[in-house]
Short mmCIF file of C-alpha atoms in Angstrom, two decimals:
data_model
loop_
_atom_site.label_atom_id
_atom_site.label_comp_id
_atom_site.label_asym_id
_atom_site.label_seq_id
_atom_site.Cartn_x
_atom_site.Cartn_y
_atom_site.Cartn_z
CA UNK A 253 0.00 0.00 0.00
CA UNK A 254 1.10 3.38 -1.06
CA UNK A 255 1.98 6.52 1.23
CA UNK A 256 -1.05 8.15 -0.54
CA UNK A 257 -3.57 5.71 0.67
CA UNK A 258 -2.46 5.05 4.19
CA UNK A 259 -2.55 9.01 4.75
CA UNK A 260 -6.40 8.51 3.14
CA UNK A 261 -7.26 6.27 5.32
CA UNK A 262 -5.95 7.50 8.25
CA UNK A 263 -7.88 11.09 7.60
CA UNK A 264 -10.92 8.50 7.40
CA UNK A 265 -9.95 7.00 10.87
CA UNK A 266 -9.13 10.51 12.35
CA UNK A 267 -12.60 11.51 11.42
CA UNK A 268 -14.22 9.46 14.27
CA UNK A 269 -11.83 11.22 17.07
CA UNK A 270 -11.24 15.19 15.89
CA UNK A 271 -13.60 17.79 17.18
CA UNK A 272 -14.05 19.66 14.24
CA UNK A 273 -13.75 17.40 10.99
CA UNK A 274 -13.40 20.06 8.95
CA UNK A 275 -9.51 20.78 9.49
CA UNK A 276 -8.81 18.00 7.95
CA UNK A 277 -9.60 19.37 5.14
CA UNK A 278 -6.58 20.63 4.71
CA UNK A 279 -4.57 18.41 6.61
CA UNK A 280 -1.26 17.51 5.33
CA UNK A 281 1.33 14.80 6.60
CA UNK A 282 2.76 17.20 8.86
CA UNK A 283 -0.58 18.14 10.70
CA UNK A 284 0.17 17.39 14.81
CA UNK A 285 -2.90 14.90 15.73
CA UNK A 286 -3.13 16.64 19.16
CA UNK A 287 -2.31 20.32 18.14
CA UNK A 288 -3.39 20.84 14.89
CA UNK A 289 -7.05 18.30 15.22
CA UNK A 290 -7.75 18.92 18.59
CA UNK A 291 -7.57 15.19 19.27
CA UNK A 292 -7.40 14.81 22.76
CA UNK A 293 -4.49 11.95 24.14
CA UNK A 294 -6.72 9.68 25.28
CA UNK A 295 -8.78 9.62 22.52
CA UNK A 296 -4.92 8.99 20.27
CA UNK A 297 -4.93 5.64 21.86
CA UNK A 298 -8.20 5.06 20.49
CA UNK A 299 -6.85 6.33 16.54
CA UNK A 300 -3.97 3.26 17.45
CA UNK A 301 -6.61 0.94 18.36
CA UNK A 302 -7.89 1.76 15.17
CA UNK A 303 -4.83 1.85 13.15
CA UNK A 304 -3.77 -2.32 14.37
CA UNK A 305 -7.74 -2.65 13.46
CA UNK A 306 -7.49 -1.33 10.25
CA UNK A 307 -4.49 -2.42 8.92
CA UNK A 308 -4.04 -5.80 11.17
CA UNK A 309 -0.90 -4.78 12.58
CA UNK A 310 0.35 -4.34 16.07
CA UNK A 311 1.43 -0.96 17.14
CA UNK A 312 3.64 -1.08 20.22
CA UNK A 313 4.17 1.73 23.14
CA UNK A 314 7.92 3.12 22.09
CA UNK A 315 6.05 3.14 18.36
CA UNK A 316 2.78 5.14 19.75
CA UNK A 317 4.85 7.19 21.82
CA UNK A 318 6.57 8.55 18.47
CA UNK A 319 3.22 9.69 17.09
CA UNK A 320 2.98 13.30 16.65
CA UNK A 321 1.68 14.03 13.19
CA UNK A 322 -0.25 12.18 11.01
CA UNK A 323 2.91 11.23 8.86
CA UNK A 324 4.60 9.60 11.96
CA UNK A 325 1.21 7.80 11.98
CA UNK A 326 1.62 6.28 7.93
CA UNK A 327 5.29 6.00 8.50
CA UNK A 328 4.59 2.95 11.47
CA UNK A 329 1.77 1.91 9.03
CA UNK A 330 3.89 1.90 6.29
CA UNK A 331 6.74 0.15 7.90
CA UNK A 332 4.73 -2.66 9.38
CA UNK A 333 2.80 -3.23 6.19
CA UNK A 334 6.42 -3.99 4.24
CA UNK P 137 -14.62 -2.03 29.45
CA UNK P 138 -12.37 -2.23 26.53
CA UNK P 139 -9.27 -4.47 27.21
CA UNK P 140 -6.88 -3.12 24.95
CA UNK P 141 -7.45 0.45 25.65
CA UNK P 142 -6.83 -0.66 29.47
CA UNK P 143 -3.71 -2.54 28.42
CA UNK P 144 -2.63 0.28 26.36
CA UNK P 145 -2.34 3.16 29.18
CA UNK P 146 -2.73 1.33 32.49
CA UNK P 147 -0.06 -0.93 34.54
CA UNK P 148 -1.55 -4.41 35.03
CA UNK P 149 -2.17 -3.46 38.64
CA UNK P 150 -4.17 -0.79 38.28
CA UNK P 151 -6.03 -2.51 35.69
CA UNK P 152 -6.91 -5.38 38.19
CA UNK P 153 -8.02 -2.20 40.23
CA UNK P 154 -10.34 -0.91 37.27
CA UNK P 155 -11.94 -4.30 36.95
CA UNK P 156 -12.63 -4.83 40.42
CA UNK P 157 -13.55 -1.02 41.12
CA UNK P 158 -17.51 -0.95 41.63
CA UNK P 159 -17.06 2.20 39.71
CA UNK P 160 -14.62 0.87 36.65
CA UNK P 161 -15.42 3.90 34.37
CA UNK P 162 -14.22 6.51 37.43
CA UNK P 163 -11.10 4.22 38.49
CA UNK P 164 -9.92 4.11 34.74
CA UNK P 165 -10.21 7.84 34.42
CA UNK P 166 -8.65 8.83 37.72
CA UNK P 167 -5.81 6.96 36.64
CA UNK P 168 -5.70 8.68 33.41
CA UNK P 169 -6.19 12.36 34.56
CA UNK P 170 -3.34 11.38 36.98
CA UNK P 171 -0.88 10.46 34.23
CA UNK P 172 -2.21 12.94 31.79
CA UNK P 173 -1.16 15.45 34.48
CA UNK P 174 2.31 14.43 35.39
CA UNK P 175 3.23 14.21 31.35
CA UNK P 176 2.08 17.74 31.46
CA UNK P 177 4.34 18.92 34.14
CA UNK P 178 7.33 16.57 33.04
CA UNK P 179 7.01 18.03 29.53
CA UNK P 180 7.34 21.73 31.02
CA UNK P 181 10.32 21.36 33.50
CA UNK P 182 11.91 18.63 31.82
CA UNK P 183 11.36 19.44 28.01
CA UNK P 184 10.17 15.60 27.74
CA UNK P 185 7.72 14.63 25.43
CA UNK P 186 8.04 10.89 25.68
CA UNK P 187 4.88 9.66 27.22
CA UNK P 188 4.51 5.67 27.90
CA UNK P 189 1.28 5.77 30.34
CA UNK P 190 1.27 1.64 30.72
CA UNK P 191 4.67 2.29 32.11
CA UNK P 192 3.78 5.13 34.88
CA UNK P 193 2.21 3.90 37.99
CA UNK P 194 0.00 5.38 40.16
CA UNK P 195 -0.24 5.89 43.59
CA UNK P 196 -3.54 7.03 45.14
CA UNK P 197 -6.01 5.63 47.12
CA UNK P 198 -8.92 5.73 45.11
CA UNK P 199 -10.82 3.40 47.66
CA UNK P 200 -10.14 5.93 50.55
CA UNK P 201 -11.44 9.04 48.43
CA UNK P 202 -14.35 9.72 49.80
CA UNK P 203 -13.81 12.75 52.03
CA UNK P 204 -17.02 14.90 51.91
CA UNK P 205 -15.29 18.28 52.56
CA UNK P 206 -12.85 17.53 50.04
CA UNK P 207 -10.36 19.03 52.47
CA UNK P 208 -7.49 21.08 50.91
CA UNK P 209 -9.47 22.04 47.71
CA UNK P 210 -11.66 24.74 50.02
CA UNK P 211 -9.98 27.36 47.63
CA UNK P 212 -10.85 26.56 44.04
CA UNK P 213 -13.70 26.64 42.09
CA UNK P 214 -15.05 23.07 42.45
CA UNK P 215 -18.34 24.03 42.36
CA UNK P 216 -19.94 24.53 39.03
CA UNK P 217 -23.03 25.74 39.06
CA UNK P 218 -24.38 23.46 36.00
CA UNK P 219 -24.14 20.07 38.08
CA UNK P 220 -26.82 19.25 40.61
CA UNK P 221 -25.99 20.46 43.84
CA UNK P 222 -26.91 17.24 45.13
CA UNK P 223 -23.48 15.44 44.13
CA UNK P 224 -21.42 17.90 45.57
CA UNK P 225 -21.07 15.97 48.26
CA UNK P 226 -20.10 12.83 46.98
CA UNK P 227 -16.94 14.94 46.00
CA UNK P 228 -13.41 14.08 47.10
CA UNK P 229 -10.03 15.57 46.80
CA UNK P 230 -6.55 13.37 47.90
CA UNK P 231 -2.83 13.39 46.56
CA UNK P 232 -0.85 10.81 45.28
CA UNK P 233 1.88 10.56 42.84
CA UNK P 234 3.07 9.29 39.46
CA UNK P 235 6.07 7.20 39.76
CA UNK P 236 8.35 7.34 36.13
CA UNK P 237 10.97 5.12 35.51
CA UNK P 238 14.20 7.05 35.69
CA UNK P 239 12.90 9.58 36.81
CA UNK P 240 11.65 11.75 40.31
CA UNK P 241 8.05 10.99 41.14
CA UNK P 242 5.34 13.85 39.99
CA UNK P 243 3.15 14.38 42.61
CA UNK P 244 -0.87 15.07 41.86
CA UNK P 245 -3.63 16.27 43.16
CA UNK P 246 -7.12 14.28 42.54
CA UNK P 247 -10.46 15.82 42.70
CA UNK P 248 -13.35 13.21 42.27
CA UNK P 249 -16.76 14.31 41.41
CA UNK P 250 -19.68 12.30 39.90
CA UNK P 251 -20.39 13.83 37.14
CA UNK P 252 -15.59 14.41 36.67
CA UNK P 253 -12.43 13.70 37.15
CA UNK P 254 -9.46 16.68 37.55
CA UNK P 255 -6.25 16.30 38.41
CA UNK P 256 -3.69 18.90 39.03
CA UNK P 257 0.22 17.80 39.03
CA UNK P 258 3.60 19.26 40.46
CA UNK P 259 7.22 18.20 40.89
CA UNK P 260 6.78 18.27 44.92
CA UNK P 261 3.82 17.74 47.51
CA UNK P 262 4.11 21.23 48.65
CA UNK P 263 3.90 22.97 45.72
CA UNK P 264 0.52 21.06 45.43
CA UNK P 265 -1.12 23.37 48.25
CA UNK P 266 0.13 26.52 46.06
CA UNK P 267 -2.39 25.45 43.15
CA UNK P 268 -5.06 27.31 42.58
CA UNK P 269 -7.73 25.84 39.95
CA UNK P 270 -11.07 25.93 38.36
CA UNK P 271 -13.42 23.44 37.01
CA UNK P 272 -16.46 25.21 34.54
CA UNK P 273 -18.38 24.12 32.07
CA UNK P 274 -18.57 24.86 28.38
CA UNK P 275 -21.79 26.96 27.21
CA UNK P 276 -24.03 24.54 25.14
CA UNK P 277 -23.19 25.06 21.46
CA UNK P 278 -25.10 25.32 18.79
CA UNK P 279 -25.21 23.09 15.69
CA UNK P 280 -22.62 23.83 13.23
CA UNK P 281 -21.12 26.44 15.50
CA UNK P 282 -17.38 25.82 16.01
CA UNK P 283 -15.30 24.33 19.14
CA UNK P 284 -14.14 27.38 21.33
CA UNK P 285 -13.49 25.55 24.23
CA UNK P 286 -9.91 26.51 24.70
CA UNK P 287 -10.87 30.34 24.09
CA UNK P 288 -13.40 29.84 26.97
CA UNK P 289 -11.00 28.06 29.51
CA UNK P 290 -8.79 30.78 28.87
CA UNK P 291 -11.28 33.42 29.31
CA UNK P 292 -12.23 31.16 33.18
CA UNK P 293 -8.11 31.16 34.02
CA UNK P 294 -8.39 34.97 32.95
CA UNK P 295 -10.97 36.08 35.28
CA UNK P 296 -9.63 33.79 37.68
CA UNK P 297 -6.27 35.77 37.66
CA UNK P 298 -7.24 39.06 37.95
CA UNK P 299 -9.31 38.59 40.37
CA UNK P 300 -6.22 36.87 42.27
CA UNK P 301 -3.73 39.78 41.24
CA UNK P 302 -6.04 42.65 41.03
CA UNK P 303 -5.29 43.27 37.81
CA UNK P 304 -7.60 44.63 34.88
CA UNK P 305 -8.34 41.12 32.88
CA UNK P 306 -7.89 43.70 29.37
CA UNK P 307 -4.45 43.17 30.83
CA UNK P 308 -4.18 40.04 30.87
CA UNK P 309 -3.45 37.18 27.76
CA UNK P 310 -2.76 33.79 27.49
CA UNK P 311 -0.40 32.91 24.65
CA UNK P 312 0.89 29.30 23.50
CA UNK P 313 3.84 29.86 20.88
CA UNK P 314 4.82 26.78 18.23
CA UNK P 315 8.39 25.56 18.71
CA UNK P 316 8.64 23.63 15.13
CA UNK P 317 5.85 21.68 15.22
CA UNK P 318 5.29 21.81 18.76
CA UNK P 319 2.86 23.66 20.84
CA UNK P 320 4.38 24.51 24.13
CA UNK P 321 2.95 25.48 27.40
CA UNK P 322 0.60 28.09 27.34
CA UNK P 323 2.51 31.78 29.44
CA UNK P 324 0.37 35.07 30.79
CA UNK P 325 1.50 37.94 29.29
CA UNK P 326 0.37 41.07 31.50
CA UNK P 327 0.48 44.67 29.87
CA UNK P 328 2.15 42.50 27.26
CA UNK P 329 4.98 41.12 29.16
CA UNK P 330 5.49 37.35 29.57
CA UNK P 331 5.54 37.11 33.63
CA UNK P 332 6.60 33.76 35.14
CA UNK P 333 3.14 32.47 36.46
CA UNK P 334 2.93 28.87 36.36
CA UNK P 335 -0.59 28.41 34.49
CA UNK P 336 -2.17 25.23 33.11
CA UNK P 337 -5.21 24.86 30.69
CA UNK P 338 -7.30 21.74 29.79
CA UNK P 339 -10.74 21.03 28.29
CA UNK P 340 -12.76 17.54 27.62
CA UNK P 341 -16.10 17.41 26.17
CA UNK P 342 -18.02 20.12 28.22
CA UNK P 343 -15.77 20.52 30.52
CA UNK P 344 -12.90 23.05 31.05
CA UNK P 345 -10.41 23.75 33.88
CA UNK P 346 -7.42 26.00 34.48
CA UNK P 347 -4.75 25.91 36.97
CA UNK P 348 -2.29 28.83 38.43
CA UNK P 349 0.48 28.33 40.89
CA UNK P 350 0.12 31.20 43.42
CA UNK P 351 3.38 31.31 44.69
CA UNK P 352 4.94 31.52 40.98
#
């Protein structure tokens, strides 16, 4: 799976957790998940949840502790996926 | 109960406490706000933004928190006027701390109430009697109108503040500035100068809260 289509589908995930859905509109791969969407932290272990869900991979706590943006999130994905 | 979640961002001790609480829902978030708080004081004194919860523990007595006059939270602004008066006194207030591998414990400050959870954190007990905070909650908004929940806890912390300093609250901002992609703490800026009050800010849902230490 491409970097496009991970990033797609994790706007579709992030949909579910950010307060307003319309910034990501114009979210990019550097949009911060807490910062930038107003995702609150607890609610980012719920978008990881997601993400192993999704994608059926495992995301461990050193790897979730690295998300910031929502290209550290497709990197993992990317990585895991091969 | 969702068993990954717990597994995720709680020790397995405290989730054998969660499971066994009569009151899972208010165990698991007392936990949370506990950790949430200490990351937020570890991130301003110590720069760190690693945050691990499954590997912080907690130490409160969640079992012991019922203390009806919530005894050494007299001074803040517990009581919200939009919750039933009813459950104010099924409130409780105790400290504890957050024990981080490698590094010094950050000690917190629990307030329990029925309807929420708030937790205020600092790097020693002491300091914990110098907090000042406020719990209020978000006017109802209407459809399609947008999320100005942090403008409204800062306008709370703002009042909150002058009224402490007796200072005009047209004098008074809160500013966050972006260090590459991060936020960092929010500062108060009076008459436009950055002064070195120790402020926190925080919202959830319909709730808000803000946080001042009054001897900084």
């Amino acid at each position: 799976m491409d970097e496009k289509n991970i990033f797609d589908g994790m706007i579709n995930i992030l949909k579910t957790y950010t307060k307003d859905p319309s910034l990501l509109e114009k979210a990019t791969m550097d949009t911060h998940i807490l910062n930038d969407l107003k995702v609150n932290s607890a609610r980012l272990v719920d978008v990881v949840i997601k993400c192993e869900d999704v994608y059926s991979i495992s995301i461990d706590d050193d790897e979730a502790d690295k998300i910031r943006t929502i290209g550290d999130a497709v990197r993992i994905v990317k990585q895991k996926l091969g | 109960m969702d068993s990954r979640f717990l597994k995720k961002i709680l020790t397995d001790h405290e989730i054998e406490i969660v499971n066994s609480s009569g009151s899972s829902d208010a165990a698991l978030w007392s936990f949370w706000a506990c950790k949430e708080a200490a990351y937020k004081v570890i991130k301003k004194y110590h720069h760190e933004n690693s945050f691990v919860p499954r590997r912080w523990s907690v130490d409160i007595s969640l079992q012991s928190a019922k203390h009806p006059a919530f005894s050494g939270a007299e001074n803040n602004d517990c009581l919200i006027n939009n919750i039933h008066q009813d459950t104010q006194t099924q409130a409780s207030y105790i400290k504890g701390r957050v024990n981080i591998p490698g590094r010094e414990a950050v000690y917190v400050g629990l307030f329990s109430h029925p309807a929420y959870v708030h937790c205020v954190g600092a790097d020693s007990l002491s300091t914990l009697d110098y907090l000042r905070w406020g719990i209020d909650v978000f006017p109802h908004k209407e459809d399609g109108q947008k999320d100005n929940s942090s403008s409204f806890a800062r306008q709370c912390l703002v009042r909150s503040l002058s009224g402490f300093l007796h200072i005009d609250s047209k004098d008074i901002k809160i500013r966050r500035i972006k260090t590459g992609a991060e936020l960092q703490p929010p500062g108060v800026y009076i008459c436009g100068k950055r002064s070195a009050i120790d402020i926190s800010l925080s919202h959830d849902g319909r709730f808000i809260a803000y946080a001042f230490n009054e001897t900084s």
